């Protein structure tokens, strides 16, 4: 990409790189980050491709914010303290309006998650955003998918199915009231990674995962890694009032169980631990394997990711 | 991407994740890496897009090896010890032959650089590979672009211009003898990041950078960051015998000075330090700014990256 375009991007992004763990930010061959003594590094990468992971008409500010949230959600699911990220951005053209607006979304996420942007690469090509997040964990603790114990209770944060409801609205399959539509779109465009909740759960939860592919799929990863069954009571699965305004109770339950892109946490806690703030108990860990639900639901006409 | 395709990729990649600094590899929400006491994290990301950074007919094994080498070269330029990497792979389709062959190139690079693959993301879309490398640095040392002192000598590792010569061959502009052509293609397809050299230079070199955009451009970054002039004696710039077989001395010198993609190191050392193994002295740091060469060369018909 010609230097002038690098300059353009550098101008927008170079102010986002400061943080307590950052010794050296954008501008040399590598960034340098510091961990505290007795900490370990948690890291994950997530890629979003236009037309595959988000619609082609999505506002660039939302694309930027959402790409960081999706990656930061993996730090939340490990209980890690964010320390920095890199963004690899492939762009069809360096449109100044696009870069400016996209960078505002990135900047909002940097601030929201205290996740400084310490490095990146900008290349020419079809719009693709890879966000690599780095966080710090105590040497002896992490929220893993394994560790759920028979008898533990199963919780989720927030409400589920909102992103799926938003997609149904965007696809013209459902016409919610304006307030509900606005709420659902906000949930899809601006998911919030549960970073603070993850850190509070560290040392308490016996397992955790973020819900990116849908509750059943992601709870299934906990069940498989822990060698247990996750039994879900459908009546307990928390729905937003916006999603609850949908007239068909089976549709909305299906979205809550199998819709992805909500980026809430699913976690297990010993029975004696109080319910964490913002979480809802939805079931129990039992002997066995896989995920069981207490209703007979036909998922063959299931939700597809965007 | 459907689960079966994830499974396919996981099968090829999951064996590459073990290493001395790896506490938890592919399979949970994040990987977990450990630094030694008094170490810091060095990190960088590089993206390669098919048709932009490499030709569409490039062999997948070479694409994989080269993508890792390009990213690892930034660790070399900082003097960091590799500890792990993530690969974000966007693929138009999950062709088993392609994935198998690509993964062999990744595996060769994992072994070459002792850089375990601890995480990744695979998405559907135009072929794009983002490699994020992580390395460890002592708390008080790093090879930076700043730090070159007036009077220091300027060195490069290996030979320069080979990748540019390979592109001239691929573009039909030059017809070297078969042995020379093979050598040049190997240099372009299989660049070797100078990771060991970088580590040896730590605490000795006053500045360093890897040559990805061409010697003049990258030495220019050292000059700018250090507030000095880099004066290069063209007759000292090391050329391979393959490149030297080109009949026109101005063409090959231009490639060596401005051709990118060689991934050698350019560095500065105090005059009293012996020449590092595999390096050639090419000039001196003087008062001033920018990069000066002792020949009059017309760069208007300059080298373009692939």
XYZ file of C-alpha atoms in Angstrom:
612
model
C 0.000 0.000 0.000
C 1.507 3.399 -0.891
C 3.110 5.319 1.933
C 0.452 8.011 1.936
C -2.189 5.438 2.793
C -0.054 4.028 5.574
C 0.325 7.577 6.833
C -3.442 8.011 6.807
C -4.030 4.890 8.814
C -1.125 5.597 11.146
C -2.568 9.049 11.865
C -5.859 7.543 13.018
C -4.461 4.624 14.939
C -1.208 5.768 16.505
C -2.893 7.526 19.432
C -4.547 4.318 20.662
C -1.420 2.475 21.730
C -0.733 3.616 25.292
C -1.460 1.409 28.297
C -0.032 0.361 31.643
C 1.468 -2.844 30.201
C 2.822 -1.234 27.006
C 6.583 -0.533 26.931
C 6.742 0.071 23.158
C 3.780 0.553 20.856
C 3.262 0.967 17.090
C 6.334 2.114 15.145
C 9.122 -0.463 15.501
C 9.369 -4.053 14.231
C 7.489 -5.368 17.276
C 5.518 -3.929 20.160
C 6.808 -4.732 23.654
C 4.407 -5.573 26.502
C 5.037 -6.316 30.162
C 3.357 -8.846 32.387
C 3.395 -8.469 36.161
C 5.488 -11.005 38.083
C 3.631 -14.327 38.303
C 1.387 -13.590 35.375
C 0.955 -15.518 32.161
C -0.080 -14.413 28.690
C -3.516 -15.317 27.292
C -3.905 -14.790 23.559
C -6.465 -15.407 20.836
C -7.204 -14.289 17.278
C -10.516 -13.714 15.495
C -11.088 -12.798 11.869
C -14.125 -11.103 10.350
C -14.657 -11.139 6.580
C -17.112 -8.752 4.941
C -20.098 -10.582 3.513
C -19.275 -13.645 5.631
C -19.241 -12.395 9.237
C -20.980 -9.091 8.780
C -23.239 -7.547 6.124
C -21.703 -5.436 3.376
C -23.690 -2.367 4.418
C -22.603 -2.424 8.050
C -21.427 0.933 9.364
C -17.586 1.004 9.588
C -17.710 2.242 13.202
C -19.726 -0.849 14.137
C -17.396 -3.128 12.143
C -14.429 -1.808 14.131
C -16.105 -2.010 17.525
C -17.579 -5.433 16.862
C -14.326 -6.948 15.572
C -12.552 -5.983 18.801
C -15.467 -7.130 20.985
C -15.528 -10.552 19.345
C -11.814 -11.020 20.027
C -11.964 -9.504 23.536
C -14.755 -11.940 24.356
C -12.145 -14.720 24.332
C -10.169 -12.869 27.005
C -13.417 -12.575 29.002
C -13.994 -16.310 28.679
C -10.525 -16.991 30.160
C -10.844 -14.398 32.940
C -7.864 -12.464 31.565
C -7.029 -8.788 32.105
C -6.666 -7.105 28.688
C -3.169 -5.697 28.032
C -3.039 -5.064 24.287
C -4.071 -6.057 20.783
C -2.929 -5.947 17.181
C -5.236 -5.406 14.206
C -4.463 -6.800 10.756
C -6.645 -4.874 8.340
C -7.079 -5.801 4.687
C -8.872 -3.058 2.778
C -10.047 -2.850 -0.827
C -9.231 0.889 -0.905
C -8.088 3.487 1.576
C -11.236 5.607 1.640
C -10.593 8.318 4.231
C -14.203 8.397 5.463
C -14.193 4.628 5.924
C -10.846 4.593 7.747
C -11.856 7.512 9.947
C -15.190 5.953 10.941
C -13.733 2.455 11.354
C -10.978 3.856 13.569
C -13.578 5.548 15.773
C -15.160 2.160 16.413
C -11.731 0.717 17.220
C -11.031 3.673 19.530
C -14.315 3.140 21.395
C -13.417 -0.513 21.930
C -9.863 0.395 23.062
C -11.466 2.603 25.692
C -14.278 0.202 26.642
C -11.956 -2.756 27.247
C -8.762 -0.826 28.154
C -7.149 -2.770 25.335
C -4.513 -0.580 23.657
C -3.766 -1.084 19.959
C -0.035 -1.837 19.992
C 0.554 -3.003 16.444
C -0.971 -3.812 13.119
C -0.591 -4.397 9.456
C -2.584 -2.851 6.630
C -2.804 -4.572 3.284
C -4.747 -4.158 0.062
C -7.455 -6.734 -0.646
C -11.013 -7.790 0.184
C -12.175 -6.333 3.525
C -10.904 -8.607 6.304
C -10.143 -7.725 9.927
C -8.058 -9.990 12.175
C -7.854 -8.929 15.798
C -5.309 -10.601 18.053
C -5.928 -9.935 21.733
C -3.461 -10.353 24.566
C -4.317 -10.516 28.243
C -2.704 -11.341 31.566
C -3.675 -14.223 33.832
C -2.371 -15.114 37.295
C 0.196 -17.928 37.070
C -2.167 -20.399 38.765
C -5.623 -19.454 37.478
C -7.633 -19.484 34.235
C -11.251 -20.078 33.226
C -11.094 -23.169 31.050
C -13.700 -25.234 29.237
C -12.681 -28.207 31.318
C -13.393 -28.300 35.039
C -17.215 -28.398 35.247
C -18.166 -30.789 38.054
C -21.289 -32.928 38.424
C -23.639 -30.953 40.682
C -22.398 -27.524 39.549
C -25.017 -25.041 38.379
C -24.919 -23.621 34.842
C -25.279 -19.865 34.241
C -25.296 -17.442 31.354
C -24.693 -13.704 31.434
C -27.112 -11.176 29.917
C -29.785 -12.330 27.496
C -29.515 -14.752 24.593
C -30.856 -14.793 21.050
C -30.782 -11.039 20.494
C -28.280 -11.157 17.626
C -30.336 -13.893 15.947
C -33.463 -11.763 16.395
C -31.624 -8.826 14.829
C -30.713 -10.944 11.807
C -34.349 -12.065 11.455
C -35.283 -8.374 11.409
C -32.540 -7.509 8.900
C -33.625 -10.396 6.687
C -37.242 -9.165 6.727
C -38.502 -12.265 8.555
C -39.755 -10.313 11.550
C -40.993 -6.744 12.029
C -40.548 -5.835 15.701
C -41.618 -2.473 17.121
C -39.024 0.284 16.536
C -37.711 0.267 20.137
C -37.267 -3.490 20.098
C -35.662 -3.386 16.650
C -33.225 -0.727 17.781
C -32.259 -2.734 20.875
C -31.712 -5.915 18.860
C -29.624 -4.162 16.193
C -27.500 -2.598 18.916
C -26.898 -6.066 20.361
C -25.814 -7.390 16.958
C -23.721 -4.400 15.903
C -22.249 -3.583 19.296
C -21.784 -6.773 21.310
C -20.127 -6.172 24.674
C -17.425 -8.608 25.706
C -17.957 -9.580 29.372
C -14.391 -8.821 30.379
C -15.150 -7.573 33.895
C -17.427 -10.515 34.624
C -14.754 -12.943 33.440
C -12.213 -11.452 35.813
C -14.693 -11.654 38.720
C -15.309 -15.322 37.973
C -11.618 -16.253 38.049
C -11.049 -18.644 40.925
C -14.820 -19.147 41.371
C -16.224 -20.622 38.138
C -15.259 -24.221 37.407
C -15.545 -23.669 33.638
C -16.489 -20.937 31.172
C -16.845 -20.214 27.452
C -18.133 -17.294 25.435
C -21.243 -17.854 23.351
C -20.233 -17.140 19.779
C -21.769 -20.152 18.011
C -24.927 -20.490 20.116
C -25.599 -21.752 23.636
C -26.067 -25.410 22.694
C -22.874 -25.548 20.621
C -20.750 -23.695 23.129
C -22.151 -25.442 26.226
C -21.358 -28.600 24.256
C -17.673 -27.613 24.271
C -17.772 -27.366 28.093
C -19.530 -30.740 28.298
C -16.962 -32.383 26.019
C -13.901 -30.830 27.664
C -15.197 -31.557 31.188
C -16.591 -35.027 30.483
C -20.048 -34.168 31.830
C -23.591 -33.473 30.656
C -24.992 -29.945 30.665
C -28.753 -30.050 31.359
C -30.585 -26.873 30.395
C -34.064 -25.844 31.564
C -35.464 -23.941 28.585
C -37.862 -21.920 30.744
C -34.897 -20.380 32.566
C -32.989 -19.169 29.486
C -33.027 -15.351 29.768
C -34.626 -13.413 26.899
C -34.620 -9.647 26.495
C -38.008 -7.931 26.482
C -37.237 -6.983 22.870
C -36.823 -10.623 21.851
C -39.787 -11.577 24.037
C -41.994 -9.315 21.919
C -41.768 -11.926 19.173
C -45.142 -13.719 19.039
C -43.842 -17.251 18.449
C -42.359 -18.778 21.574
C -40.622 -21.625 19.732
C -38.794 -19.277 17.324
C -37.434 -17.098 20.062
C -36.391 -20.046 22.193
C -34.578 -21.546 19.195
C -32.721 -18.284 18.651
C -31.762 -18.149 22.330
C -30.519 -21.749 22.280
C -28.810 -21.896 18.912
C -28.330 -18.314 17.738
C -24.724 -17.172 17.732
C -23.030 -13.808 17.984
C -24.344 -12.810 21.440
C -20.887 -12.986 23.092
C -22.330 -13.626 26.538
C -20.572 -16.076 28.858
C -21.769 -19.584 29.744
C -20.219 -20.816 32.979
C -20.492 -23.371 35.738
C -20.304 -22.654 39.478
C -20.424 -24.869 42.559
C -23.947 -24.843 44.027
C -22.926 -22.848 47.125
C -21.546 -19.864 45.160
C -24.058 -16.978 44.908
C -25.380 -16.054 41.458
C -22.953 -13.547 39.895
C -24.441 -10.145 39.081
C -26.015 -10.025 35.638
C -26.132 -13.820 35.348
C -29.052 -16.253 35.251
C -29.032 -19.875 36.307
C -30.189 -22.030 33.386
C -29.357 -25.571 34.399
C -27.134 -28.076 36.073
C -24.108 -30.248 35.393
C -24.925 -33.959 35.556
C -23.209 -37.251 34.787
C -23.148 -38.129 31.119
C -22.186 -36.268 28.014
C -23.473 -33.606 25.652
C -26.131 -30.960 26.197
C -29.710 -31.868 27.135
C -32.727 -29.569 26.989
C -36.079 -30.214 28.694
C -38.194 -29.403 25.625
C -38.599 -31.095 22.283
C -37.456 -28.550 19.692
C -36.986 -28.974 15.955
C -33.672 -27.330 15.040
C -33.637 -28.507 11.426
C -34.704 -25.034 10.285
C -31.976 -23.643 12.494
C -30.237 -20.344 12.749
C -27.308 -19.654 10.451
C -24.572 -17.205 11.295
C -24.629 -14.210 9.068
C -17.177 -22.712 8.104
C -18.898 -26.098 8.658
C -17.569 -28.218 11.492
C -16.104 -30.838 9.175
C -13.805 -28.227 7.639
C -12.709 -27.006 11.069
C -12.016 -30.627 11.922
C -9.885 -30.984 8.803
C -7.796 -27.957 9.649
C -7.583 -28.883 13.320
C -6.264 -32.312 12.371
C -3.394 -30.789 10.424
C -2.530 -28.030 12.832
C -3.165 -29.370 16.322
C 0.152 -31.210 16.548
C 2.205 -28.041 16.069
C 1.315 -26.329 19.346
C 3.797 -27.677 21.894
C 6.731 -25.630 23.146
C 8.662 -24.802 26.294
C 6.701 -21.553 26.861
C 3.277 -23.029 26.032
C 1.015 -23.823 29.020
C -2.151 -24.243 26.963
C -2.336 -24.515 23.181
C -5.120 -24.704 20.577
C -8.512 -25.835 21.900
C -9.770 -23.358 24.511
C -10.855 -19.719 24.176
C -7.239 -18.525 24.455
C -3.796 -20.059 24.439
C -1.664 -19.478 27.547
C 2.069 -18.719 27.261
C 4.685 -18.187 29.932
C 7.562 -15.733 29.979
C 10.596 -16.306 32.160
C 11.031 -13.931 35.127
C 12.367 -10.564 33.915
C 11.266 -11.103 30.345
C 8.945 -8.987 28.246
C 6.695 -9.887 25.329
C 7.570 -8.819 21.772
C 4.726 -9.135 19.280
C 4.003 -8.298 15.656
C 1.494 -9.205 12.950
C 1.933 -9.585 9.183
C -0.708 -10.284 6.576
C -0.247 -11.813 3.131
C -3.002 -11.553 0.527
C -2.987 -13.781 -2.548
C -2.372 -11.802 -5.716
C -1.034 -8.883 -3.674
C 1.845 -10.323 -1.621
C 2.390 -13.565 -3.480
C 1.499 -14.897 -6.937
C -1.690 -16.904 -7.385
C 0.197 -19.980 -8.554
C 2.547 -20.137 -5.570
C 2.830 -23.597 -4.023
C 0.806 -23.777 -0.762
C 3.789 -25.205 1.144
C 5.808 -22.122 0.204
C 2.904 -19.805 1.074
C 2.756 -21.292 4.582
C 6.507 -21.228 5.185
C 6.912 -17.747 3.768
C 4.016 -16.240 5.764
C 5.597 -17.435 9.013
C 9.089 -16.330 7.951
C 7.892 -12.819 7.147
C 6.311 -12.489 10.598
C 9.214 -14.190 12.420
C 11.567 -11.730 10.731
C 10.110 -9.018 12.995
C 11.096 -11.066 16.046
C 14.595 -11.380 14.545
C 14.763 -7.612 14.075
C 13.997 -7.104 17.801
C 16.366 -9.828 18.994
C 13.476 -11.778 20.543
C 13.335 -15.495 21.340
C 10.273 -16.997 19.576
C 7.685 -18.458 21.972
C 4.533 -18.902 19.888
C 2.316 -17.694 17.071
C -1.285 -17.645 15.926
C -2.395 -17.954 12.305
C -5.615 -16.399 11.030
C -6.379 -18.126 7.752
C -9.072 -16.985 5.340
C -9.660 -19.569 2.626
C -11.924 -19.557 -0.410
C -12.582 -23.278 0.016
C -11.305 -26.053 2.240
C -9.503 -28.094 -0.400
C -7.833 -30.959 1.474
C -4.747 -31.023 -0.756
C -4.259 -27.289 -0.292
C -4.687 -27.434 3.480
C -2.403 -30.446 3.776
C 0.360 -28.864 1.723
C -0.021 -25.427 3.326
C 0.150 -27.007 6.772
C 3.413 -28.760 5.828
C 4.931 -25.363 5.084
C 3.649 -24.055 8.429
C 5.056 -27.146 10.170
C 8.481 -26.629 8.585
C 8.499 -23.038 9.826
C 7.357 -24.098 13.328
C 10.356 -26.411 13.419
C 12.819 -23.969 11.791
C 12.040 -21.118 14.187
C 10.893 -23.166 17.232
C 7.723 -21.139 17.024
C 4.758 -23.305 18.093
C 1.331 -22.627 16.591
C -0.778 -21.977 19.701
C -3.988 -20.644 18.191
C -5.790 -19.617 15.073
C -8.988 -18.837 13.312
C -10.168 -20.157 9.980
C -12.718 -18.260 7.961
C -14.219 -18.441 4.488
C -13.200 -15.761 2.014
C -10.417 -14.661 -0.352
C -7.064 -16.253 0.536
C -5.470 -14.184 3.297
C -2.979 -15.280 5.956
C -2.292 -13.206 9.070
C 0.509 -14.455 11.274
C 0.934 -12.971 14.739
C 4.269 -13.824 16.318
C 5.180 -13.634 19.983
C 8.668 -13.632 21.422
C 10.447 -13.045 24.691
C 12.940 -10.256 25.364
C 15.043 -9.587 28.459
C 13.458 -6.826 30.585
C 16.277 -4.386 29.758
C 17.191 -5.166 26.142
C 15.722 -4.909 22.637
C 16.987 -4.170 19.135
C 15.212 -0.957 18.162
C 15.293 1.269 15.106
C 16.494 4.099 17.285
C 19.925 4.005 18.857
C 22.307 4.175 15.886
C 25.235 6.472 16.838
C 27.391 8.659 14.630
C 30.539 6.623 13.906
C 28.793 3.231 14.081
C 29.302 0.874 11.152
C 26.314 -0.361 9.114
C 25.933 -4.063 8.287
C 23.526 -6.338 6.479
C 23.124 -10.094 6.816
C 23.208 -12.463 3.834
C 22.827 -11.111 0.313
C 20.384 -8.535 -1.012
C 18.268 -8.267 -4.153
C 17.667 -11.987 -4.609
C 13.881 -11.774 -4.215
C 13.782 -8.911 -6.716
C 15.883 -10.988 -9.115
C 13.453 -13.885 -8.677
C 10.542 -11.621 -9.581
C 12.391 -10.394 -12.679
C 12.792 -14.048 -13.654
C 9.126 -14.850 -12.898
C 8.042 -11.816 -14.925
C 10.125 -12.955 -17.907
C 12.453 -9.933 -17.734
C 15.548 -12.006 -17.102
C 16.559 -15.565 -18.024
C 19.260 -16.691 -15.602
C 20.956 -20.090 -15.820
C 18.896 -22.875 -14.182
C 21.053 -23.077 -11.025
C 20.870 -19.336 -10.506
C 17.117 -19.308 -11.193
C 16.568 -22.076 -8.662
C 18.579 -20.264 -6.014
C 16.715 -16.995 -6.560
C 13.298 -18.658 -6.489
C 14.243 -20.402 -3.260
C 15.176 -17.039 -1.764
C 11.813 -15.573 -2.784
C 9.644 -18.543 -1.826
C 11.541 -19.595 1.279
C 13.020 -16.534 2.985
C 14.784 -17.371 6.244
C 14.126 -15.062 9.169
C 17.445 -14.268 10.893
C 16.187 -15.174 14.356
C 19.465 -16.586 15.701
C 21.450 -13.625 14.406
C 18.996 -11.208 16.029
C 19.416 -12.885 19.396
C 23.227 -12.768 19.057
C 23.076 -9.049 18.317
C 21.025 -8.236 21.415
C 23.099 -5.996 23.658
C 25.665 -5.427 20.870
C 23.888 -3.751 17.942
C 22.834 -0.141 18.508
C 19.901 -0.489 16.061
C 18.354 -3.064 13.729
C 15.515 -3.565 11.263
C 14.543 -6.343 8.895
C 14.669 -5.589 5.170
C 11.151 -6.133 3.897
C 10.692 -3.007 1.782
C 14.245 -2.698 0.428
C 17.530 -1.600 1.985
C 17.139 2.109 1.250
C 13.602 2.274 2.662
C 14.365 0.231 5.758
C 17.743 1.844 6.493
C 15.766 5.075 6.168
C 13.633 4.003 9.136
C 16.783 3.554 11.238
C 18.071 6.958 10.093
C 14.768 8.657 10.958
C 14.293 6.934 14.331
C 17.940 7.500 15.348
C 18.268 11.045 13.981
C 21.337 10.204 11.894
C 22.432 9.678 8.298
C 23.147 6.184 6.964
C 25.883 6.360 4.306
C 26.084 3.282 2.085
C 29.019 2.283 -0.132
C 27.355 0.580 -3.092
C 30.433 -1.509 -3.893
C 30.153 -3.202 -0.504
C 26.509 -4.303 -0.793
C 26.634 -8.132 -0.857
C 25.176 -9.871 -3.919
C 24.730 -13.611 -4.343
C 26.635 -15.224 -7.200
C 23.214 -15.994 -8.718
C 22.272 -12.323 -8.781
C 25.786 -11.406 -9.887
C 25.267 -13.504 -13.011
C 22.975 -10.741 -14.283
C 24.889 -8.847 -17.015
C 23.745 -5.341 -16.111
C 25.485 -4.012 -13.030
C 23.062 -1.131 -12.528
C 19.969 -3.394 -12.539
C 21.354 -5.748 -9.953
C 22.553 -2.931 -7.738
C 19.102 -1.336 -7.917
C 17.502 -4.604 -6.885
C 19.931 -4.959 -3.986
C 19.286 -1.400 -2.802
C 15.548 -1.119 -3.343
C 14.215 -4.652 -3.811
C 12.075 -5.878 -0.938
C 11.217 -9.308 0.411
C 14.758 -10.436 1.270
C 14.113 -10.452 5.057
C 17.771 -9.951 5.904
C 18.708 -7.680 8.811
C 20.219 -4.206 8.531
C 21.996 -3.184 11.722
C 24.475 -0.769 13.236
C 27.392 -1.690 15.490
C 30.036 0.370 17.286
C 33.278 0.357 15.276
C 35.143 -1.822 17.788
C 32.670 -4.739 17.632
C 33.832 -7.538 15.284
C 31.756 -8.257 12.164
C 29.012 -10.740 13.113
C 29.107 -14.054 11.257
C 27.211 -13.936 7.979
C 27.160 -10.141 7.911
C 28.825 -7.622 5.603
C 29.779 -4.064 6.409
C 28.143 -1.718 3.886
C 28.608 1.747 5.339
C 28.738 4.093 8.255
C 26.483 6.224 10.440
C 27.191 9.933 10.059
C 25.679 13.222 11.182
C 22.663 14.266 9.170
C 19.517 12.552 8.057
C 18.272 10.052 5.501
C 20.194 7.463 3.503
C 23.049 8.418 1.176
C 24.627 6.220 -1.497
C 27.981 6.850 -3.212
C 26.687 6.251 -6.743
C 24.247 8.119 -8.912
C 21.407 5.700 -9.609
C 18.090 6.302 -11.335
C 15.386 4.659 -9.256
C 12.459 5.990 -11.259
C 12.019 2.605 -12.924
C 12.223 1.019 -9.499
C 11.297 -2.322 -8.118
C 7.695 -2.938 -7.106
C 6.727 -5.503 -4.519
C 4.864 -8.374 -6.038
